[in-house]
Tab-separated table of C-alpha atoms in Angstrom:
chain	number	residue	atom	x	y	z
T	1031	MET	CA	13.224	-1.822	1.464
T	1032	PRO	CA	15.593	-1.152	-1.355
T	1033	GLY	CA	14.117	1.185	-3.905
T	1034	LEU	CA	11.270	2.280	-1.628
T	1035	SER	CA	11.749	5.666	0.003
T	1036	ALA	CA	10.886	6.159	3.662
T	1037	GLU	CA	9.188	9.433	2.740
T	1038	LEU	CA	6.731	7.625	0.464
T	1039	VAL	CA	5.962	5.038	3.137
T	1040	GLN	CA	5.400	7.769	5.722
T	1041	GLN	CA	3.155	9.617	3.303
T	1042	LEU	CA	1.038	6.478	2.829
T	1043	TYR	CA	0.796	5.752	6.559
T	1044	ARG	CA	-0.212	9.364	7.202
T	1045	THR	CA	-3.160	8.787	4.843
T	1046	PRO	CA	-6.461	8.021	6.624
T	1047	PRO	CA	-7.322	4.302	6.434
T	1048	ASP	CA	-10.379	4.806	4.214
T	1049	ARG	CA	-8.116	6.354	1.553
T	1050	PHE	CA	-5.052	4.169	2.130
T	1051	VAL	CA	-5.789	1.480	-0.471
T	1052	ALA	CA	-6.488	4.008	-3.235
T	1053	ALA	CA	-3.302	5.956	-2.397
T	1054	ARG	CA	-1.224	2.758	-2.279
T	1055	ASP	CA	-2.625	1.464	-5.580
T	1056	ALA	CA	-1.926	4.828	-7.207
T	1057	ALA	CA	1.692	4.665	-5.967
T	1058	VAL	CA	1.983	1.081	-7.298
T	1059	ALA	CA	0.679	2.161	-10.709
T	1060	GLU	CA	3.089	5.112	-10.786
T	1061	ALA	CA	6.040	2.823	-9.965
T	1062	ARG	CA	5.011	0.411	-12.723
T	1063	ARG	CA	4.703	3.244	-15.233
T	1064	ALA	CA	8.217	4.292	-14.228
T	1065	GLY	CA	9.445	0.734	-14.883
T	1066	ASP	CA	10.320	0.111	-11.197
T	1067	ALA	CA	8.821	-3.335	-10.629
T	1068	THR	CA	10.678	-3.836	-7.313
T	1069	THR	CA	9.199	-0.716	-5.750
T	1070	ALA	CA	5.772	-1.627	-7.132
T	1071	ARG	CA	5.937	-5.045	-5.441
T	1072	GLN	CA	7.087	-3.548	-2.146
T	1073	LEU	CA	4.315	-0.963	-2.230
T	1074	ALA	CA	1.712	-3.613	-3.014
T	1075	ARG	CA	2.734	-5.501	0.145
T	1076	LEU	CA	1.877	-2.537	2.400
T	1077	ARG	CA	-1.335	-3.188	4.309
T	1078	ARG	CA	-3.999	-0.762	5.470
T	1079	PRO	CA	-3.838	0.108	9.194
T	1080	THR	CA	-6.833	0.308	11.465
T	1081	VAL	CA	-7.970	3.750	12.619
T	1082	ALA	CA	-6.311	3.273	16.018
T	1083	ALA	CA	-3.043	2.128	14.411
T	1084	TRP	CA	-3.223	5.078	11.991
T	1085	LEU	CA	-3.516	7.479	14.930
T	1086	VAL	CA	-0.426	5.928	16.569
T	1087	ASN	CA	1.445	6.142	13.250
T	1088	LEU	CA	0.375	9.772	12.961
T	1089	LEU	CA	1.951	10.396	16.355
T	1090	ALA	CA	5.190	8.575	15.431
T	1091	ILE	CA	5.507	10.478	12.146
T	1092	GLY	CA	4.384	13.883	13.399
T	1093	ARG	CA	6.034	13.853	16.838
T	1094	PRO	CA	8.916	11.350	16.702
T	1095	GLU	CA	10.667	12.960	19.684
T	1096	LEU	CA	7.723	12.141	21.959
T	1097	VAL	CA	7.670	8.527	20.790
T	1098	ALA	CA	11.431	8.304	21.333
T	1099	ASP	CA	10.872	9.418	24.948
T	1100	LEU	CA	8.219	6.709	25.312
T	1101	VAL	CA	10.573	4.012	23.999
T	1102	GLN	CA	13.359	5.178	26.316
T	1103	LEU	CA	11.049	5.139	29.331
T	1104	ALA	CA	9.749	1.687	28.331
T	1105	ASP	CA	13.311	0.332	28.257
T	1106	ALA	CA	14.010	1.754	31.710
T	1107	LEU	CA	10.739	0.314	33.029
T	1108	ARG	CA	11.532	-3.171	31.748
T	1109	VAL	CA	15.013	-3.040	33.283
T	1110	ALA	CA	13.563	-1.972	36.629
T	1111	GLN	CA	11.087	-4.832	36.584
T	1112	ARG	CA	13.696	-7.427	35.665
T	1113	GLU	CA	15.856	-6.224	38.556
T	1114	LEU	CA	12.883	-6.136	40.984
T	1115	ARG	CA	13.583	-2.515	41.891
T	1116	GLY	CA	10.295	-1.646	43.611
T	1117	PRO	CA	10.729	2.085	44.358
T	1118	ARG	CA	12.243	2.777	40.951
T	1119	LEU	CA	9.461	0.767	39.313
T	1120	ARG	CA	6.764	2.791	41.074
T	1121	GLU	CA	8.458	6.018	40.039
T	1122	LEU	CA	8.665	4.917	36.401
T	1123	SER	CA	5.077	3.661	36.478
T	1124	ALA	CA	3.899	7.113	37.506
T	1125	GLN	CA	5.924	8.584	34.651
T	1126	ARG	CA	4.367	6.031	32.303
T	1127	ARG	CA	0.848	7.109	33.189
T	1128	ALA	CA	1.751	10.759	32.699
T	1129	VAL	CA	3.487	10.104	29.365
T	1130	VAL	CA	0.629	7.985	28.001
T	1131	GLY	CA	-1.901	10.645	28.984
T	1132	ALA	CA	0.149	13.357	27.272
T	1133	LEU	CA	0.581	11.256	24.135
T	1134	VAL	CA	-3.138	10.504	23.879
T	1135	ALA	CA	-3.823	14.242	24.133
T	1136	GLU	CA	-1.253	14.878	21.381
T	1137	VAL	CA	-2.914	12.229	19.191
T	1138	ARG	CA	-6.229	14.050	19.605
T	1139	LYS	CA	-4.575	17.296	18.430
T	1140	LEU	CA	-2.899	15.654	15.445
T	1141	ALA	CA	-6.154	14.028	14.387
T	1142	ALA	CA	-7.987	17.355	14.654
T	1143	ALA	CA	-5.457	18.851	12.222
T	1144	GLU	CA	-6.106	16.125	9.626
T	1145	PRO	CA	-8.896	17.184	7.226
T	1146	ASP	CA	-10.122	13.621	6.560
T	1147	ALA	CA	-9.832	12.263	10.091
T	1148	PRO	CA	-12.936	10.839	11.821
T	1149	PRO	CA	-14.759	13.206	14.187
T	1150	ALA	CA	-13.309	13.490	17.692
T	1151	SER	CA	-16.242	11.578	19.195
T	1152	ARG	CA	-15.431	8.556	17.029
T	1153	LEU	CA	-11.683	8.415	17.603
T	1154	PRO	CA	-10.683	5.076	19.198
T	1155	LEU	CA	-8.518	6.756	21.820
T	1156	ALA	CA	-8.947	3.840	24.237
T	1157	GLU	CA	-7.252	1.559	21.688
T	1158	VAL	CA	-4.514	4.157	21.190
T	1159	GLU	CA	-3.934	4.260	24.952
T	1160	ALA	CA	-3.888	0.447	25.137
T	1161	THR	CA	-1.318	0.318	22.318
T	1162	LEU	CA	0.927	2.861	24.014
T	1163	ASN	CA	0.709	0.902	27.282
T	1164	ALA	CA	1.532	-2.306	25.388
T	1165	ALA	CA	4.658	-0.601	24.037
T	1166	PHE	CA	5.909	-0.399	27.630
T	1167	SER	CA	5.461	-4.152	28.007
T	1168	ASP	CA	6.562	-5.456	24.601
T	1169	ALA	CA	9.750	-4.281	22.892
T	1170	GLU	CA	8.433	-5.399	19.495
T	1171	VAL	CA	5.321	-3.284	19.864
T	1172	ALA	CA	7.495	-0.362	20.968
T	1173	GLU	CA	9.609	-0.704	17.824
T	1174	GLN	CA	6.515	-0.839	15.589
T	1175	VAL	CA	5.164	2.271	17.287
T	1176	ARG	CA	8.479	4.067	16.849
T	1177	ALA	CA	8.688	3.099	13.142
T	1178	GLY	CA	5.229	4.534	12.441
T	1179	ARG	CA	4.100	1.432	10.524
T	1180	LEU	CA	1.672	-0.119	12.972
T	1181	LEU	CA	-1.153	-2.085	11.314
T	1182	ARG	CA	-3.459	-2.734	14.246
T	1183	ALA	CA	-3.876	-1.725	17.856
T	1184	ALA	CA	-2.103	-3.761	20.538
T	1185	SER	CA	-3.033	-4.463	24.125
T	1186	TYR	CA	-1.476	-6.148	27.120
T	1187	ALA	CA	-3.337	-6.928	30.295
T	1188	GLY	CA	-0.247	-7.559	32.391
T	1189	PHE	CA	2.907	-5.568	32.915
T	1190	GLY	CA	6.383	-6.257	31.613
T	1191	GLU	CA	7.702	-8.115	28.591
T	1192	VAL	CA	5.931	-11.355	29.522
T	1193	PRO	CA	3.667	-12.269	32.468
T	1194	ARG	CA	5.889	-12.366	35.571
T	1195	PRO	CA	4.782	-14.001	38.853
T	1196	GLN	CA	7.155	-11.776	40.875
T	1197	LEU	CA	5.142	-8.646	40.119
T	1198	ARG	CA	3.318	-9.162	43.417
T	1199	LEU	CA	6.561	-8.358	45.228
T	1200	VAL	CA	6.578	-4.724	44.135
T	1201	THR	CA	2.967	-3.598	44.693
T	1202	ASP	CA	2.325	-0.774	47.131
T	1203	ASP	CA	0.380	-2.989	49.550
T	1204	ASP	CA	3.037	-5.676	49.588
T	1205	GLU	CA	5.783	-3.099	50.180
T	1206	GLU	CA	3.878	-1.640	53.095
T	1207	HIS	CA	3.260	-5.096	54.545
T	1208	GLU	CA	6.917	-5.997	54.225
T	1209	GLU	CA	7.880	-2.799	56.060
T	1210	GLU	CA	5.247	-3.177	58.784
T	1211	ARG	CA	5.704	-6.904	59.452
T	1212	PRO	CA	8.884	-6.633	61.649
T	1213	ALA	CA	7.199	-3.965	63.836
T	1214	ARG	CA	4.219	-6.202	64.558
T	1215	ARG	CA	6.317	-9.198	65.627
T	1216	PRO	CA	6.803	-9.400	69.403
T	1217	GLY	CA	10.085	-10.478	70.902
T	1218	PRO	CA	13.304	-11.118	69.009
T	1219	GLN	CA	12.980	-11.047	65.258
T	1220	ARG	CA	14.204	-14.529	64.561
T	1221	GLY	CA	12.791	-14.561	61.064
T	1222	ARG	CA	14.976	-11.733	59.739
T	1223	PRO	CA	18.098	-13.853	59.000
T	1224	GLU	CA	15.919	-16.104	56.808
T	1225	ALA	CA	14.320	-13.243	54.873
T	1226	THR	CA	17.192	-12.777	52.492
T	1227	PRO	CA	17.479	-16.469	51.493
T	1228	ARG	CA	13.694	-16.666	50.949
T	1229	THR	CA	13.770	-13.528	48.815
T	1230	ASP	CA	16.706	-14.874	46.865
T	1231	ARG	CA	14.945	-18.171	46.263
T	1232	ALA	CA	11.741	-16.419	45.252
T	1233	ALA	CA	13.672	-14.149	42.905
T	1234	GLU	CA	15.507	-17.141	41.464
T	1235	ARG	CA	12.260	-19.032	40.917
T	1236	ALA	CA	10.694	-15.945	39.371
T	1237	GLU	CA	13.713	-15.488	37.120
T	1238	GLN	CA	13.563	-19.131	36.060
T	1239	ALA	CA	9.857	-18.778	35.335
T	1240	GLU	CA	10.557	-15.621	33.387
T	1241	ARG	CA	13.264	-17.283	31.326
T	1242	ALA	CA	10.994	-20.257	30.630
T	1243	ALA	CA	8.170	-17.944	29.600
T	1244	GLN	CA	10.540	-15.978	27.385
T	1245	ARG	CA	11.810	-19.182	25.761
T	1246	ALA	CA	8.251	-20.341	25.161
T	1247	ALA	CA	7.314	-16.944	23.752
T	1248	ARG	CA	10.386	-16.942	21.496
T	1249	ALA	CA	9.607	-20.464	20.287
T	1250	GLU	CA	6.016	-19.505	19.542
T	1251	ARG	CA	7.114	-16.358	17.709
T	1252	ALA	CA	9.661	-18.395	15.750
T	1253	ARG	CA	6.957	-20.906	14.785
T	1254	GLN	CA	4.609	-18.136	13.722
T	1255	ARG	CA	7.415	-16.419	11.831
T	1256	ARG	CA	8.252	-19.612	9.936
T	1257	ALA	CA	4.596	-20.089	9.028
T	1258	LEU	CA	4.321	-16.472	7.925
T	1259	ASP	CA	7.561	-16.752	5.964
T	1260	ARG	CA	6.141	-19.737	4.091
T	1261	GLU	CA	2.908	-17.896	3.381
T	1262	LEU	CA	4.871	-14.813	2.331
T	1263	ALA	CA	7.080	-16.847	-0.011
T	1264	LYS	CA	4.017	-18.440	-1.606
T	1265	ALA	CA	2.239	-15.091	-1.888
T	1266	GLN	CA	5.336	-13.479	-3.403
T	1267	ALA	CA	5.680	-16.349	-5.902
T	1268	ASP	CA	2.020	-15.979	-6.851
T	1269	GLN	CA	2.510	-12.240	-7.189
T	1270	GLU	CA	5.605	-12.686	-9.355
T	1271	ARG	CA	3.746	-15.123	-11.594
T	1272	ALA	CA	0.734	-12.819	-11.850
T	1273	GLU	CA	2.948	-9.835	-12.634
T	1274	THR	CA	4.770	-11.858	-15.318
T	1275	GLU	CA	1.443	-12.806	-16.855
T	1276	LEU	CA	0.346	-9.194	-16.629
T	1277	THR	CA	3.528	-8.054	-18.369
T	1278	GLU	CA	3.069	-10.612	-21.148
T	1279	ALA	CA	-0.604	-9.745	-21.574
T	1280	THR	CA	0.252	-6.040	-21.630
T	1281	GLY	CA	2.866	-6.656	-24.335
T	1282	GLN	CA	0.416	-8.692	-26.402
T	1283	GLU	CA	-2.193	-5.985	-26.025
T	1284	ARG	CA	0.336	-3.349	-27.088
T	1285	ASP	CA	1.305	-5.426	-30.155
T	1286	GLY	CA	-2.340	-5.967	-31.056
T	1287	VAL	CA	-3.040	-2.255	-30.807
T	1288	ALA	CA	-0.056	-1.550	-33.078
T	1289	VAL	CA	-1.277	-4.072	-35.684
T	1290	LEU	CA	-4.799	-2.663	-35.550
T	1291	ASP	CA	-3.485	0.885	-35.920
T	1292	ARG	CA	-1.422	-0.160	-38.930
T	1293	LEU	CA	-4.382	-1.939	-40.567
T	1294	GLU	CA	-6.642	1.020	-39.904
T	1295	ALA	CA	-4.070	3.315	-41.526
T	1296	GLU	CA	-3.827	1.010	-44.529
T	1297	LEU	CA	-7.619	0.827	-44.729
T	1298	ALA	CA	-7.867	4.594	-44.603
T	1299	GLU	CA	-5.339	4.851	-47.459
T	1300	LEU	CA	-7.289	2.297	-49.493
T	1301	GLU	CA	-10.495	4.218	-48.868
T	1302	ARG	CA	-8.801	7.411	-50.046
T	1303	ARG	CA	-7.495	5.706	-53.190
T	1304	ARG	CA	-10.926	4.189	-53.841
T	1305	ALA	CA	-12.531	7.641	-53.621
T	1306	VAL	CA	-9.957	9.026	-56.057
T	1307	ALA	CA	-10.550	6.086	-58.436
T	1308	GLU	CA	-14.312	6.587	-58.231
T	1309	GLN	CA	-13.871	10.249	-59.104
T	1310	ASP	CA	-11.608	9.345	-62.062
T	1311	LEU	CA	-14.190	6.762	-63.201
T	1312	SER	CA	-16.978	9.315	-63.013
T	1313	ARG	CA	-14.956	11.758	-65.087
T	1314	ALA	CA	-14.152	9.007	-67.631
T	1315	LYS	CA	-17.839	8.109	-67.938
T	1316	LEU	CA	-18.725	11.755	-68.541
T	1317	ALA	CA	-15.994	12.030	-71.166
T	1318	ARG	CA	-17.192	8.835	-72.872
T	1319	ARG	CA	-20.745	10.082	-73.012
T	1320	ALA	CA	-19.614	13.425	-74.418
T	1321	ALA	CA	-17.500	11.599	-77.019
T	1322	GLU	CA	-20.453	9.398	-77.946
T	1323	ARG	CA	-22.602	12.467	-78.460
T	1324	ALA	CA	-19.878	14.089	-80.557
T	1325	VAL	CA	-19.537	10.935	-82.681
T	1326	THR	CA	-23.290	10.862	-83.268
T	1327	VAL	CA	-23.300	14.505	-84.330
T	1328	ALA	CA	-20.256	13.969	-86.547
T	1329	ARG	CA	-21.786	10.916	-88.214
T	1330	ARG	CA	-25.025	12.749	-88.864
T	1331	ARG	CA	-23.118	15.703	-90.323
T	1332	ALA	CA	-20.999	13.398	-92.449
T	1333	GLY	CA	-24.124	11.741	-93.818
T	1334	GLU	CA	-25.620	15.082	-94.639
T	1335	VAL	CA	-22.446	16.225	-96.431
T	1336	GLU	CA	-22.218	12.945	-98.356
T	1337	ALA	CA	-25.849	13.360	-99.492
T	1338	ALA	CA	-25.123	16.933	-100.612
T	1339	VAL	CA	-22.069	15.760	-102.556
T	1340	GLU	CA	-24.062	13.041	-104.251
T	1341	ALA	CA	-26.843	15.465	-105.129
T	1342	LEU	CA	-24.316	17.920	-106.573
T	1343	ALA	CA	-22.700	15.141	-108.575
T	1344	ALA	CA	-26.080	14.116	-109.930
T	1345	GLU	CA	-26.841	17.688	-110.988
T	1346	GLU	CA	-23.468	17.957	-112.702
T	1347	GLY	CA	-24.140	14.690	-114.559
T	1348	ASP	CA	-27.503	15.914	-115.737
T	1349	ALA	CA	-26.007	19.165	-116.910
T	1350	ASP	CA	-23.331	17.438	-118.906
T	1351	ALA	CA	-25.896	15.188	-120.520
T	1352	GLY	CA	-28.080	18.119	-121.633
T	1353	GLY	CA	-25.152	20.005	-123.208
T	1354	GLY	CA	-24.124	17.045	-125.332
T	1355	ALA	CA	-27.573	16.671	-126.816
T	1356	ALA	CA	-27.603	20.301	-127.915
T	1357	ASP	CA	-24.419	19.900	-129.855
């Protein structure tokens, strides 16, 4: 996954399943805030594992060396089965049981060390054991286990990569019967020269059946993969379209917020200027009223002075008139 670090993926798959979605969504949001749309898309495609799958992932991430031993033993076991090596197969089967038991015990320890893990009584250890056994039978399951990105538990009722009819040839009872059969036959053992051709024919038929089963399994996987690829392409296209719409809507929202902020700033300035104008108007009204009062006082005073002047002029006229009569 270009742009997506393995450490981040491991951190997410170490997270208990009930907290996985929240942790993944937080990582997606962080990637989007950082402008990394590719990483955000890749993170969004990660799916929550089941509890059993989470426990197996915990083992793969916490103890990768033990899982590597399991994968190596699984490869050897599949080779032994394909080659019909009975004694070697029994030896490896015993090792498989011991390894699976040890790994289940290690899973229990790792879960106990996780603060948010379910209680020990509720751990699906049977599903963990079934998944580990399936890894011995299916190389794809083994690779998923090794990668630590398992999404659900796996199981396999048979043994080997695909069901193989020749498995009956290597059971303990059959081996004992094959060894005891010559001893129970009386007289010359005429059947022994034909044993090798029969075994060869049986092995050939089993190999042909195996190849046919493998071809059928590959064809079915290819069909499923094509269907999943189509669904994935459609889902990715829908996601791309939704993310484009989200980006456009986010930009429009950002622009709208900027316009609203600017209008609110302008409105605040207008409110400030209105308050100043109202104060100036109040002061002007007070000044006008004071001027009106002053004008009234001045007019009244002027009238009084004019009356005094007229009275003085009248007195002077009377005085002048009296002096002329005396002469």
